[in-house]
């Protein structure tokens, strides 16, 4: 596991007991982040603007709490600044990946079934694991692989089983897979940056670059950028503050201490959380298959944790 700390976070090699403590805290942050992002479909569902505009406001409004946090906290002496053009490019790269992921997933929602788009977009852990092995020679244990497969089976079950894929559209399904690939790129890029920069610096740069990339997509694809009511704005602020500023900050923090492959696997909790919140807030029923699927996802994550 990566045992690095930067400011609360700066790269040092802690003693074993301290490393264990940081790993437990990172695991808790990862679970909280996954739960926060899991609520994003509720905000998107209730948004009064189109999917691309919703994605833009998700990252643009998230800059408010991120910049406020940075300003109130100040800049610790240990917080390393980028020095080379390549480092600035690395800070921008996760935002580019995230913008493409959001645009692709939202486009897929208009071309294929919601079940297909959500299921295929949640294949990101598969791509993270493969890329970690192929590009970075990360060791993938058999126990972790079993946990990964189990968790993916759980997501498929949660979304209605293999038969749910028959309701999709080939183009939309393909775009959803592309979304998964770019979200995998986002996780891997963040994981690499956490050995160099603090959580808040990475989040500000990646969020700002995602907003800049999303803006022309919105202006070219949708007629309305602004929600018409206060309720619509509240949904966008909730999406930005809770799901992005809260969820992604927690995940970025966790990636300093946990491997990207395992971190991405834990994010399969998102559809489980989304189903629970839809049941509580939108009165959408949770059937037996969804309950079984959620349980399988949790079992898969526990298995992978041992690997």
PDB file of C-alpha atoms in Angstrom:
ATOM      1  CA  UNK A   1       0.000   0.000   0.000  1.00  0.00           C
ATOM      2  CA  UNK A   2       1.109   3.551  -0.553  1.00  0.00           C
ATOM      3  CA  UNK A   3       2.029   5.043   2.797  1.00  0.00           C
ATOM      4  CA  UNK A   4       2.533   8.697   1.948  1.00  0.00           C
ATOM      5  CA  UNK A   5       1.323  11.742   3.761  1.00  0.00           C
ATOM      6  CA  UNK A   6       0.879  15.217   2.307  1.00  0.00           C
ATOM      7  CA  UNK A   7       0.532  18.137   4.667  1.00  0.00           C
ATOM      8  CA  UNK A   8      -1.815  16.546   6.721  1.00  0.00           C
ATOM      9  CA  UNK A   9      -0.646  15.154   3.577  1.00  0.00           C
ATOM     10  CA  UNK A  10       3.041  15.795   2.754  1.00  0.00           C
ATOM     11  CA  UNK A  11       5.193  12.922   1.590  1.00  0.00           C
ATOM     12  CA  UNK A  12       6.914  11.276   4.528  1.00  0.00           C
ATOM     13  CA  UNK A  13       7.358   7.654   5.481  1.00  0.00           C
ATOM     14  CA  UNK A  14       5.498   7.120   8.756  1.00  0.00           C
ATOM     15  CA  UNK A  15       6.287   4.449  11.327  1.00  0.00           C
ATOM     16  CA  UNK A  16       4.321   1.182  10.935  1.00  0.00           C
ATOM     17  CA  UNK A  17       1.813   2.021  13.683  1.00  0.00           C
ATOM     18  CA  UNK A  18       1.263   5.489  12.222  1.00  0.00           C
ATOM     19  CA  UNK A  19       0.911   4.022   8.733  1.00  0.00           C
ATOM     20  CA  UNK A  20      -1.732   1.608   9.988  1.00  0.00           C
ATOM     21  CA  UNK A  21      -3.628   4.475  11.606  1.00  0.00           C
ATOM     22  CA  UNK A  22      -3.464   6.497   8.380  1.00  0.00           C
ATOM     23  CA  UNK A  23      -4.672   3.493   6.376  1.00  0.00           C
ATOM     24  CA  UNK A  24      -7.714   3.095   8.630  1.00  0.00           C
ATOM     25  CA  UNK A  25      -8.504   6.798   8.330  1.00  0.00           C
ATOM     26  CA  UNK A  26      -8.017   6.614   4.552  1.00  0.00           C
ATOM     27  CA  UNK A  27     -10.383   3.634   4.378  1.00  0.00           C
ATOM     28  CA  UNK A  28     -13.017   5.582   6.296  1.00  0.00           C
ATOM     29  CA  UNK A  29     -12.511   8.595   3.996  1.00  0.00           C
ATOM     30  CA  UNK A  30     -12.837   6.358   0.953  1.00  0.00           C
ATOM     31  CA  UNK A  31     -16.130   4.889   2.161  1.00  0.00           C
ATOM     32  CA  UNK A  32     -17.495   8.340   3.014  1.00  0.00           C
ATOM     33  CA  UNK A  33     -16.393   9.656  -0.379  1.00  0.00           C
ATOM     34  CA  UNK A  34     -18.027   6.747  -2.176  1.00  0.00           C
ATOM     35  CA  UNK A  35     -21.257   7.340  -0.249  1.00  0.00           C
ATOM     36  CA  UNK A  36     -21.194  11.077  -1.042  1.00  0.00           C
ATOM     37  CA  UNK A  37     -20.723  10.418  -4.758  1.00  0.00           C
ATOM     38  CA  UNK A  38     -23.405   7.737  -4.564  1.00  0.00           C
ATOM     39  CA  UNK A  39     -25.909  10.504  -3.895  1.00  0.00           C
ATOM     40  CA  UNK A  40     -25.086  12.290  -7.153  1.00  0.00           C
ATOM     41  CA  UNK A  41     -27.737  10.477  -9.281  1.00  0.00           C
ATOM     42  CA  UNK A  42     -30.430  11.879  -6.964  1.00  0.00           C
ATOM     43  CA  UNK A  43     -29.218  15.441  -7.516  1.00  0.00           C
ATOM     44  CA  UNK A  44     -28.896  14.811 -11.275  1.00  0.00           C
ATOM     45  CA  UNK A  45     -32.393  13.331 -11.413  1.00  0.00           C
ATOM     46  CA  UNK A  46     -33.865  16.398  -9.677  1.00  0.00           C
ATOM     47  CA  UNK A  47     -31.820  18.968 -11.611  1.00  0.00           C
ATOM     48  CA  UNK A  48     -33.772  21.517 -13.651  1.00  0.00           C
ATOM     49  CA  UNK A  49     -31.116  21.898 -16.349  1.00  0.00           C
ATOM     50  CA  UNK A  50     -29.823  19.422 -18.911  1.00  0.00           C
ATOM     51  CA  UNK A  51     -27.281  16.702 -18.130  1.00  0.00           C
ATOM     52  CA  UNK A  52     -24.289  18.580 -19.563  1.00  0.00           C
ATOM     53  CA  UNK A  53     -25.179  21.803 -17.727  1.00  0.00           C
ATOM     54  CA  UNK A  54     -25.634  19.787 -14.543  1.00  0.00           C
ATOM     55  CA  UNK A  55     -22.157  18.293 -15.013  1.00  0.00           C
ATOM     56  CA  UNK A  56     -20.689  21.777 -15.563  1.00  0.00           C
ATOM     57  CA  UNK A  57     -22.245  23.220 -12.400  1.00  0.00           C
ATOM     58  CA  UNK A  58     -21.163  20.109 -10.493  1.00  0.00           C
ATOM     59  CA  UNK A  59     -17.521  21.091 -10.901  1.00  0.00           C
ATOM     60  CA  UNK A  60     -17.844  24.879 -11.277  1.00  0.00           C
ATOM     61  CA  UNK A  61     -19.766  25.403  -8.019  1.00  0.00           C
ATOM     62  CA  UNK A  62     -17.496  22.950  -6.206  1.00  0.00           C
ATOM     63  CA  UNK A  63     -14.685  25.497  -6.566  1.00  0.00           C
ATOM     64  CA  UNK A  64     -16.429  27.706  -3.958  1.00  0.00           C
ATOM     65  CA  UNK A  65     -15.848  25.438  -0.921  1.00  0.00           C
ATOM     66  CA  UNK A  66     -12.484  24.266  -2.268  1.00  0.00           C
ATOM     67  CA  UNK A  67     -11.130  27.808  -2.641  1.00  0.00           C
ATOM     68  CA  UNK A  68     -12.663  28.827   0.706  1.00  0.00           C
ATOM     69  CA  UNK A  69     -10.983  25.861   2.407  1.00  0.00           C
ATOM     70  CA  UNK A  70      -7.648  26.754   0.808  1.00  0.00           C
ATOM     71  CA  UNK A  71      -7.971  30.414   1.833  1.00  0.00           C
ATOM     72  CA  UNK A  72      -8.957  29.746   5.465  1.00  0.00           C
ATOM     73  CA  UNK A  73      -6.341  27.034   5.887  1.00  0.00           C
ATOM     74  CA  UNK A  74      -3.565  29.072   4.333  1.00  0.00           C
ATOM     75  CA  UNK A  75      -0.521  27.551   2.646  1.00  0.00           C
ATOM     76  CA  UNK A  76       1.598  25.398   4.966  1.00  0.00           C
ATOM     77  CA  UNK A  77       5.347  25.595   4.470  1.00  0.00           C
ATOM     78  CA  UNK A  78       5.317  21.882   3.633  1.00  0.00           C
ATOM     79  CA  UNK A  79       2.816  22.292   0.780  1.00  0.00           C
ATOM     80  CA  UNK A  80       4.842  21.791  -2.391  1.00  0.00           C
ATOM     81  CA  UNK A  81       4.070  24.029  -5.377  1.00  0.00           C
ATOM     82  CA  UNK A  82       4.385  22.852  -9.006  1.00  0.00           C
ATOM     83  CA  UNK A  83       7.676  23.967 -10.498  1.00  0.00           C
ATOM     84  CA  UNK A  84       7.745  22.659 -14.058  1.00  0.00           C
ATOM     85  CA  UNK A  85       5.367  22.825 -16.998  1.00  0.00           C
ATOM     86  CA  UNK A  86       5.015  19.046 -16.861  1.00  0.00           C
ATOM     87  CA  UNK A  87       3.796  19.277 -13.256  1.00  0.00           C
ATOM     88  CA  UNK A  88       1.172  21.853 -14.182  1.00  0.00           C
ATOM     89  CA  UNK A  89       0.062  19.533 -16.985  1.00  0.00           C
ATOM     90  CA  UNK A  90      -0.206  16.641 -14.522  1.00  0.00           C
ATOM     91  CA  UNK A  91      -2.418  18.759 -12.246  1.00  0.00           C
ATOM     92  CA  UNK A  92      -4.730  19.613 -15.144  1.00  0.00           C
ATOM     93  CA  UNK A  93      -4.934  16.056 -16.529  1.00  0.00           C
ATOM     94  CA  UNK A  94      -7.365  14.557 -13.946  1.00  0.00           C
ATOM     95  CA  UNK A  95      -9.842  17.349 -14.672  1.00  0.00           C
ATOM     96  CA  UNK A  96      -9.709  16.612 -18.401  1.00  0.00           C
ATOM     97  CA  UNK A  97     -10.366  12.937 -17.693  1.00  0.00           C
ATOM     98  CA  UNK A  98     -13.229  13.823 -15.330  1.00  0.00           C
ATOM     99  CA  UNK A  99     -14.858  16.182 -17.836  1.00  0.00           C
ATOM    100  CA  UNK A 100     -14.802  13.518 -20.551  1.00  0.00           C
ATOM    101  CA  UNK A 101     -16.130  10.938 -18.079  1.00  0.00           C
ATOM    102  CA  UNK A 102     -19.059  13.166 -17.030  1.00  0.00           C
ATOM    103  CA  UNK A 103     -19.888  14.196 -20.604  1.00  0.00           C
ATOM    104  CA  UNK A 104     -19.727  10.598 -21.855  1.00  0.00           C
ATOM    105  CA  UNK A 105     -21.852   9.213 -19.013  1.00  0.00           C
ATOM    106  CA  UNK A 106     -24.501  11.908 -19.334  1.00  0.00           C
ATOM    107  CA  UNK A 107     -24.596  11.396 -23.102  1.00  0.00           C
ATOM    108  CA  UNK A 108     -24.925   7.635 -22.581  1.00  0.00           C
ATOM    109  CA  UNK A 109     -27.957   8.256 -20.349  1.00  0.00           C
ATOM    110  CA  UNK A 110     -29.729   9.778 -23.367  1.00  0.00           C
ATOM    111  CA  UNK A 111     -28.847   6.905 -25.718  1.00  0.00           C
ATOM    112  CA  UNK A 112     -29.219   3.746 -23.649  1.00  0.00           C
ATOM    113  CA  UNK A 113     -31.096   2.553 -20.600  1.00  0.00           C
ATOM    114  CA  UNK A 114     -30.262   4.030 -17.200  1.00  0.00           C
ATOM    115  CA  UNK A 115     -29.375   0.522 -15.977  1.00  0.00           C
ATOM    116  CA  UNK A 116     -26.915  -0.020 -18.822  1.00  0.00           C
ATOM    117  CA  UNK A 117     -25.315   3.420 -18.534  1.00  0.00           C
ATOM    118  CA  UNK A 118     -24.839   3.076 -14.771  1.00  0.00           C
ATOM    119  CA  UNK A 119     -23.678  -0.530 -14.910  1.00  0.00           C
ATOM    120  CA  UNK A 120     -21.147  -0.034 -17.697  1.00  0.00           C
ATOM    121  CA  UNK A 121     -19.828   3.216 -16.225  1.00  0.00           C
ATOM    122  CA  UNK A 122     -19.157   1.316 -12.996  1.00  0.00           C
ATOM    123  CA  UNK A 123     -16.694  -0.944 -14.808  1.00  0.00           C
ATOM    124  CA  UNK A 124     -14.006   1.648 -13.991  1.00  0.00           C
ATOM    125  CA  UNK A 125     -12.375  -0.609 -11.326  1.00  0.00           C
ATOM    126  CA  UNK A 126     -11.728  -3.228 -14.003  1.00  0.00           C
ATOM    127  CA  UNK A 127      -9.875  -0.687 -16.140  1.00  0.00           C
ATOM    128  CA  UNK A 128      -7.989   0.707 -13.120  1.00  0.00           C
ATOM    129  CA  UNK A 129      -6.819  -2.786 -12.209  1.00  0.00           C
ATOM    130  CA  UNK A 130      -5.758  -3.615 -15.769  1.00  0.00           C
ATOM    131  CA  UNK A 131      -3.961  -0.290 -16.229  1.00  0.00           C
ATOM    132  CA  UNK A 132      -2.196  -0.627 -12.861  1.00  0.00           C
ATOM    133  CA  UNK A 133      -0.928  -4.040 -13.935  1.00  0.00           C
ATOM    134  CA  UNK A 134      -0.012  -3.129 -17.528  1.00  0.00           C
ATOM    135  CA  UNK A 135       1.404   0.369 -17.016  1.00  0.00           C
ATOM    136  CA  UNK A 136       2.778   0.352 -13.491  1.00  0.00           C
ATOM    137  CA  UNK A 137       3.478  -3.369 -12.976  1.00  0.00           C
ATOM    138  CA  UNK A 138       1.294  -3.368  -9.854  1.00  0.00           C
ATOM    139  CA  UNK A 139       0.885  -6.808  -8.305  1.00  0.00           C
ATOM    140  CA  UNK A 140      -2.716  -8.044  -8.453  1.00  0.00           C
ATOM    141  CA  UNK A 141      -3.304 -10.886  -6.001  1.00  0.00           C
ATOM    142  CA  UNK A 142      -5.723 -13.731  -6.690  1.00  0.00           C
ATOM    143  CA  UNK A 143      -7.764 -12.735  -3.629  1.00  0.00           C
ATOM    144  CA  UNK A 144      -8.133  -9.174  -4.940  1.00  0.00           C
ATOM    145  CA  UNK A 145      -9.157 -10.469  -8.382  1.00  0.00           C
ATOM    146  CA  UNK A 146     -11.834 -12.669  -6.791  1.00  0.00           C
ATOM    147  CA  UNK A 147     -13.090  -9.681  -4.805  1.00  0.00           C
ATOM    148  CA  UNK A 148     -13.183  -7.533  -7.952  1.00  0.00           C
ATOM    149  CA  UNK A 149     -15.179 -10.113  -9.905  1.00  0.00           C
ATOM    150  CA  UNK A 150     -17.539 -10.620  -6.967  1.00  0.00           C
ATOM    151  CA  UNK A 151     -18.190  -6.887  -6.633  1.00  0.00           C
ATOM    152  CA  UNK A 152     -18.839  -6.482 -10.367  1.00  0.00           C
ATOM    153  CA  UNK A 153     -21.280  -9.421 -10.238  1.00  0.00           C
ATOM    154  CA  UNK A 154     -22.980  -7.611  -7.363  1.00  0.00           C
ATOM    155  CA  UNK A 155     -23.395  -4.433  -9.423  1.00  0.00           C
ATOM    156  CA  UNK A 156     -24.815  -6.449 -12.338  1.00  0.00           C
ATOM    157  CA  UNK A 157     -27.284  -8.101  -9.947  1.00  0.00           C
ATOM    158  CA  UNK A 158     -28.163  -4.726  -8.411  1.00  0.00           C
ATOM    159  CA  UNK A 159     -28.996  -3.326 -11.835  1.00  0.00           C
ATOM    160  CA  UNK A 160     -31.323  -6.201 -12.758  1.00  0.00           C
ATOM    161  CA  UNK A 161     -28.988  -8.970 -13.853  1.00  0.00           C
ATOM    162  CA  UNK A 162     -27.553  -9.723 -17.322  1.00  0.00           C
ATOM    163  CA  UNK A 163     -31.022  -9.446 -18.878  1.00  0.00           C
ATOM    164  CA  UNK A 164     -30.988  -5.687 -18.167  1.00  0.00           C
ATOM    165  CA  UNK A 165     -28.295  -5.256 -20.823  1.00  0.00           C
ATOM    166  CA  UNK A 166     -30.764  -6.300 -23.495  1.00  0.00           C
ATOM    167  CA  UNK A 167     -32.633  -2.989 -23.176  1.00  0.00           C
ATOM    168  CA  UNK A 168     -29.726  -0.840 -24.271  1.00  0.00           C
ATOM    169  CA  UNK A 169     -28.388   0.780 -27.399  1.00  0.00           C
ATOM    170  CA  UNK A 170     -24.996  -0.197 -28.831  1.00  0.00           C
ATOM    171  CA  UNK A 171     -23.825   3.424 -29.213  1.00  0.00           C
ATOM    172  CA  UNK A 172     -24.956   4.403 -25.727  1.00  0.00           C
ATOM    173  CA  UNK A 173     -23.415   1.283 -24.201  1.00  0.00           C
ATOM    174  CA  UNK A 174     -20.122   1.975 -25.949  1.00  0.00           C
ATOM    175  CA  UNK A 175     -20.057   5.574 -24.705  1.00  0.00           C
ATOM    176  CA  UNK A 176     -20.754   4.357 -21.159  1.00  0.00           C
ATOM    177  CA  UNK A 177     -17.719   2.066 -21.400  1.00  0.00           C
ATOM    178  CA  UNK A 178     -15.666   5.067 -22.582  1.00  0.00           C
ATOM    179  CA  UNK A 179     -16.892   6.946 -19.499  1.00  0.00           C
ATOM    180  CA  UNK A 180     -15.624   4.093 -17.329  1.00  0.00           C
ATOM    181  CA  UNK A 181     -12.234   4.195 -19.025  1.00  0.00           C
ATOM    182  CA  UNK A 182     -11.811   7.927 -18.455  1.00  0.00           C
ATOM    183  CA  UNK A 183     -12.939   7.677 -14.827  1.00  0.00           C
ATOM    184  CA  UNK A 184     -10.279   5.005 -14.418  1.00  0.00           C
ATOM    185  CA  UNK A 185      -7.782   7.469 -15.889  1.00  0.00           C
ATOM    186  CA  UNK A 186      -8.974  10.083 -13.380  1.00  0.00           C
ATOM    187  CA  UNK A 187      -8.429   7.732 -10.424  1.00  0.00           C
ATOM    188  CA  UNK A 188      -4.972   6.693 -11.652  1.00  0.00           C
ATOM    189  CA  UNK A 189      -3.902  10.286 -12.312  1.00  0.00           C
ATOM    190  CA  UNK A 190      -5.060  11.393  -8.855  1.00  0.00           C
ATOM    191  CA  UNK A 191      -3.253   8.436  -7.306  1.00  0.00           C
ATOM    192  CA  UNK A 192       0.000   9.459  -8.978  1.00  0.00           C
ATOM    193  CA  UNK A 193      -0.368  13.120  -8.005  1.00  0.00           C
ATOM    194  CA  UNK A 194      -0.898  12.296  -4.330  1.00  0.00           C
ATOM    195  CA  UNK A 195       2.797  11.449  -4.028  1.00  0.00           C
ATOM    196  CA  UNK A 196       3.638  14.995  -5.165  1.00  0.00           C
ATOM    197  CA  UNK A 197       0.980  17.474  -4.022  1.00  0.00           C
ATOM    198  CA  UNK A 198      -1.588  18.083  -1.287  1.00  0.00           C
ATOM    199  CA  UNK A 199      -5.240  17.099  -1.522  1.00  0.00           C
ATOM    200  CA  UNK A 200      -6.540  20.659  -1.830  1.00  0.00           C
ATOM    201  CA  UNK A 201      -4.057  21.667  -4.522  1.00  0.00           C
ATOM    202  CA  UNK A 202      -4.943  18.640  -6.642  1.00  0.00           C
ATOM    203  CA  UNK A 203      -8.679  19.203  -6.160  1.00  0.00           C
ATOM    204  CA  UNK A 204      -8.602  22.900  -7.091  1.00  0.00           C
ATOM    205  CA  UNK A 205      -6.568  22.333 -10.236  1.00  0.00           C
ATOM    206  CA  UNK A 206      -8.471  19.257 -11.410  1.00  0.00           C
ATOM    207  CA  UNK A 207     -11.894  20.768 -10.637  1.00  0.00           C
ATOM    208  CA  UNK A 208     -11.092  24.044 -12.399  1.00  0.00           C
ATOM    209  CA  UNK A 209      -9.780  22.246 -15.481  1.00  0.00           C
ATOM    210  CA  UNK A 210     -12.886  20.029 -15.565  1.00  0.00           C
ATOM    211  CA  UNK A 211     -15.148  23.103 -15.433  1.00  0.00           C
ATOM    212  CA  UNK A 212     -13.200  24.797 -18.236  1.00  0.00           C
ATOM    213  CA  UNK A 213     -13.467  21.673 -20.397  1.00  0.00           C
ATOM    214  CA  UNK A 214     -17.197  21.261 -19.694  1.00  0.00           C
ATOM    215  CA  UNK A 215     -18.224  24.859 -20.470  1.00  0.00           C
ATOM    216  CA  UNK A 216     -17.868  24.724 -24.293  1.00  0.00           C
ATOM    217  CA  UNK A 217     -19.580  21.312 -24.327  1.00  0.00           C
ATOM    218  CA  UNK A 218     -22.578  22.822 -22.514  1.00  0.00           C
ATOM    219  CA  UNK A 219     -22.759  25.903 -24.711  1.00  0.00           C
ATOM    220  CA  UNK A 220     -22.687  23.782 -27.873  1.00  0.00           C
ATOM    221  CA  UNK A 221     -25.088  21.050 -26.769  1.00  0.00           C
ATOM    222  CA  UNK A 222     -27.776  22.591 -24.538  1.00  0.00           C
ATOM    223  CA  UNK A 223     -29.960  25.704 -24.817  1.00  0.00           C
ATOM    224  CA  UNK A 224     -30.161  26.476 -21.080  1.00  0.00           C
ATOM    225  CA  UNK A 225     -27.338  26.895 -18.604  1.00  0.00           C
ATOM    226  CA  UNK A 226     -29.165  28.425 -15.624  1.00  0.00           C
ATOM    227  CA  UNK A 227     -31.857  26.668 -13.559  1.00  0.00           C
ATOM    228  CA  UNK A 228     -35.119  28.681 -13.344  1.00  0.00           C
ATOM    229  CA  UNK A 229     -35.925  28.180  -9.643  1.00  0.00           C
ATOM    230  CA  UNK A 230     -34.283  28.210  -6.228  1.00  0.00           C
ATOM    231  CA  UNK A 231     -34.956  24.478  -5.950  1.00  0.00           C
ATOM    232  CA  UNK A 232     -32.975  23.887  -9.141  1.00  0.00           C
ATOM    233  CA  UNK A 233     -30.026  25.858  -7.754  1.00  0.00           C
ATOM    234  CA  UNK A 234     -30.218  23.935  -4.468  1.00  0.00           C
ATOM    235  CA  UNK A 235     -29.880  20.651  -6.363  1.00  0.00           C
ATOM    236  CA  UNK A 236     -26.803  21.943  -8.202  1.00  0.00           C
ATOM    237  CA  UNK A 237     -25.211  23.245  -5.002  1.00  0.00           C
ATOM    238  CA  UNK A 238     -25.933  19.928  -3.292  1.00  0.00           C
ATOM    239  CA  UNK A 239     -24.327  18.036  -6.173  1.00  0.00           C
ATOM    240  CA  UNK A 240     -21.282  20.326  -6.151  1.00  0.00           C
ATOM    241  CA  UNK A 241     -20.777  20.635  -2.401  1.00  0.00           C
ATOM    242  CA  UNK A 242     -21.701  17.121  -1.244  1.00  0.00           C
ATOM    243  CA  UNK A 243     -20.860  14.823  -4.163  1.00  0.00           C
ATOM    244  CA  UNK A 244     -17.881  16.624  -5.674  1.00  0.00           C
ATOM    245  CA  UNK A 245     -16.254  18.879  -3.073  1.00  0.00           C
ATOM    246  CA  UNK A 246     -17.052  16.412  -0.285  1.00  0.00           C
ATOM    247  CA  UNK A 247     -16.839  13.057  -2.037  1.00  0.00           C
ATOM    248  CA  UNK A 248     -13.897  13.697  -4.335  1.00  0.00           C
ATOM    249  CA  UNK A 249     -11.841  15.405  -1.613  1.00  0.00           C
ATOM    250  CA  UNK A 250     -12.296  12.347   0.629  1.00  0.00           C
ATOM    251  CA  UNK A 251     -11.308  10.007  -2.205  1.00  0.00           C
ATOM    252  CA  UNK A 252      -8.288  12.121  -3.155  1.00  0.00           C
ATOM    253  CA  UNK A 253      -7.118  12.085   0.458  1.00  0.00           C
ATOM    254  CA  UNK A 254      -7.533   8.302   0.623  1.00  0.00           C
ATOM    255  CA  UNK A 255      -5.474   7.762  -2.529  1.00  0.00           C
ATOM    256  CA  UNK A 256      -2.355   8.908  -0.655  1.00  0.00           C
ATOM    257  CA  UNK A 257      -2.535   5.745   1.432  1.00  0.00           C
ATOM    258  CA  UNK A 258      -4.523   3.148  -0.530  1.00  0.00           C
ATOM    259  CA  UNK A 259      -3.787   1.610  -3.949  1.00  0.00           C
ATOM    260  CA  UNK A 260      -5.848   3.064  -6.835  1.00  0.00           C
ATOM    261  CA  UNK A 261      -7.109  -0.406  -7.824  1.00  0.00           C
ATOM    262  CA  UNK A 262      -8.620  -1.062  -4.407  1.00  0.00           C
ATOM    263  CA  UNK A 263      -9.881   2.521  -4.079  1.00  0.00           C
ATOM    264  CA  UNK A 264     -11.740   2.304  -7.384  1.00  0.00           C
ATOM    265  CA  UNK A 265     -13.239  -1.040  -6.343  1.00  0.00           C
ATOM    266  CA  UNK A 266     -14.640   0.461  -3.153  1.00  0.00           C
ATOM    267  CA  UNK A 267     -16.405   3.090  -5.265  1.00  0.00           C
ATOM    268  CA  UNK A 268     -18.702   0.314  -6.475  1.00  0.00           C
ATOM    269  CA  UNK A 269     -20.585   1.236  -3.311  1.00  0.00           C
ATOM    270  CA  UNK A 270     -21.973   4.178  -5.310  1.00  0.00           C
ATOM    271  CA  UNK A 271     -24.849   2.308  -6.994  1.00  0.00           C
ATOM    272  CA  UNK A 272     -25.721   0.686  -3.662  1.00  0.00           C
ATOM    273  CA  UNK A 273     -25.922   4.091  -1.966  1.00  0.00           C
ATOM    274  CA  UNK A 274     -27.853   5.514  -4.931  1.00  0.00           C
ATOM    275  CA  UNK A 275     -30.439   2.718  -4.678  1.00  0.00           C
ATOM    276  CA  UNK A 276     -30.876   3.277  -0.933  1.00  0.00           C
ATOM    277  CA  UNK A 277     -31.243   7.058  -1.333  1.00  0.00           C
ATOM    278  CA  UNK A 278     -33.697   6.631  -4.212  1.00  0.00           C
ATOM    279  CA  UNK A 279     -35.739   4.363  -1.948  1.00  0.00           C
ATOM    280  CA  UNK A 280     -35.703   6.878   0.924  1.00  0.00           C
ATOM    281  CA  UNK A 281     -36.030  10.161  -0.991  1.00  0.00           C
ATOM    282  CA  UNK A 282     -37.819   9.229  -4.215  1.00  0.00           C
ATOM    283  CA  UNK A 283     -39.901   6.287  -2.971  1.00  0.00           C
ATOM    284  CA  UNK A 284     -38.341   4.021  -5.592  1.00  0.00           C
ATOM    285  CA  UNK A 285     -38.806   0.413  -4.441  1.00  0.00           C
ATOM    286  CA  UNK A 286     -35.801  -1.736  -3.542  1.00  0.00           C
ATOM    287  CA  UNK A 287     -36.532  -5.280  -4.657  1.00  0.00           C
ATOM    288  CA  UNK A 288     -35.012  -8.544  -3.556  1.00  0.00           C
ATOM    289  CA  UNK A 289     -32.524  -8.588  -6.467  1.00  0.00           C
ATOM    290  CA  UNK A 290     -31.274  -5.098  -5.576  1.00  0.00           C
ATOM    291  CA  UNK A 291     -30.818  -6.099  -1.940  1.00  0.00           C
ATOM    292  CA  UNK A 292     -28.920  -9.245  -2.951  1.00  0.00           C
ATOM    293  CA  UNK A 293     -26.787  -7.241  -5.396  1.00  0.00           C
ATOM    294  CA  UNK A 294     -25.863  -4.707  -2.729  1.00  0.00           C
ATOM    295  CA  UNK A 295     -24.891  -7.481  -0.335  1.00  0.00           C
ATOM    296  CA  UNK A 296     -22.710  -9.129  -3.015  1.00  0.00           C
ATOM    297  CA  UNK A 297     -20.926  -5.805  -3.674  1.00  0.00           C
ATOM    298  CA  UNK A 298     -20.105  -5.469   0.018  1.00  0.00           C
ATOM    299  CA  UNK A 299     -18.827  -9.063   0.177  1.00  0.00           C
ATOM    300  CA  UNK A 300     -16.654  -8.466  -2.891  1.00  0.00           C
ATOM    301  CA  UNK A 301     -15.118  -5.355  -1.335  1.00  0.00           C
ATOM    302  CA  UNK A 302     -14.377  -7.220   1.906  1.00  0.00           C
ATOM    303  CA  UNK A 303     -12.710 -10.020  -0.066  1.00  0.00           C
ATOM    304  CA  UNK A 304     -10.619  -7.558  -2.084  1.00  0.00           C
ATOM    305  CA  UNK A 305      -9.602  -5.767   1.113  1.00  0.00           C
ATOM    306  CA  UNK A 306      -7.931  -8.977   2.272  1.00  0.00           C
ATOM    307  CA  UNK A 307      -6.064  -9.145  -1.020  1.00  0.00           C
TER     308      UNK A 307
END
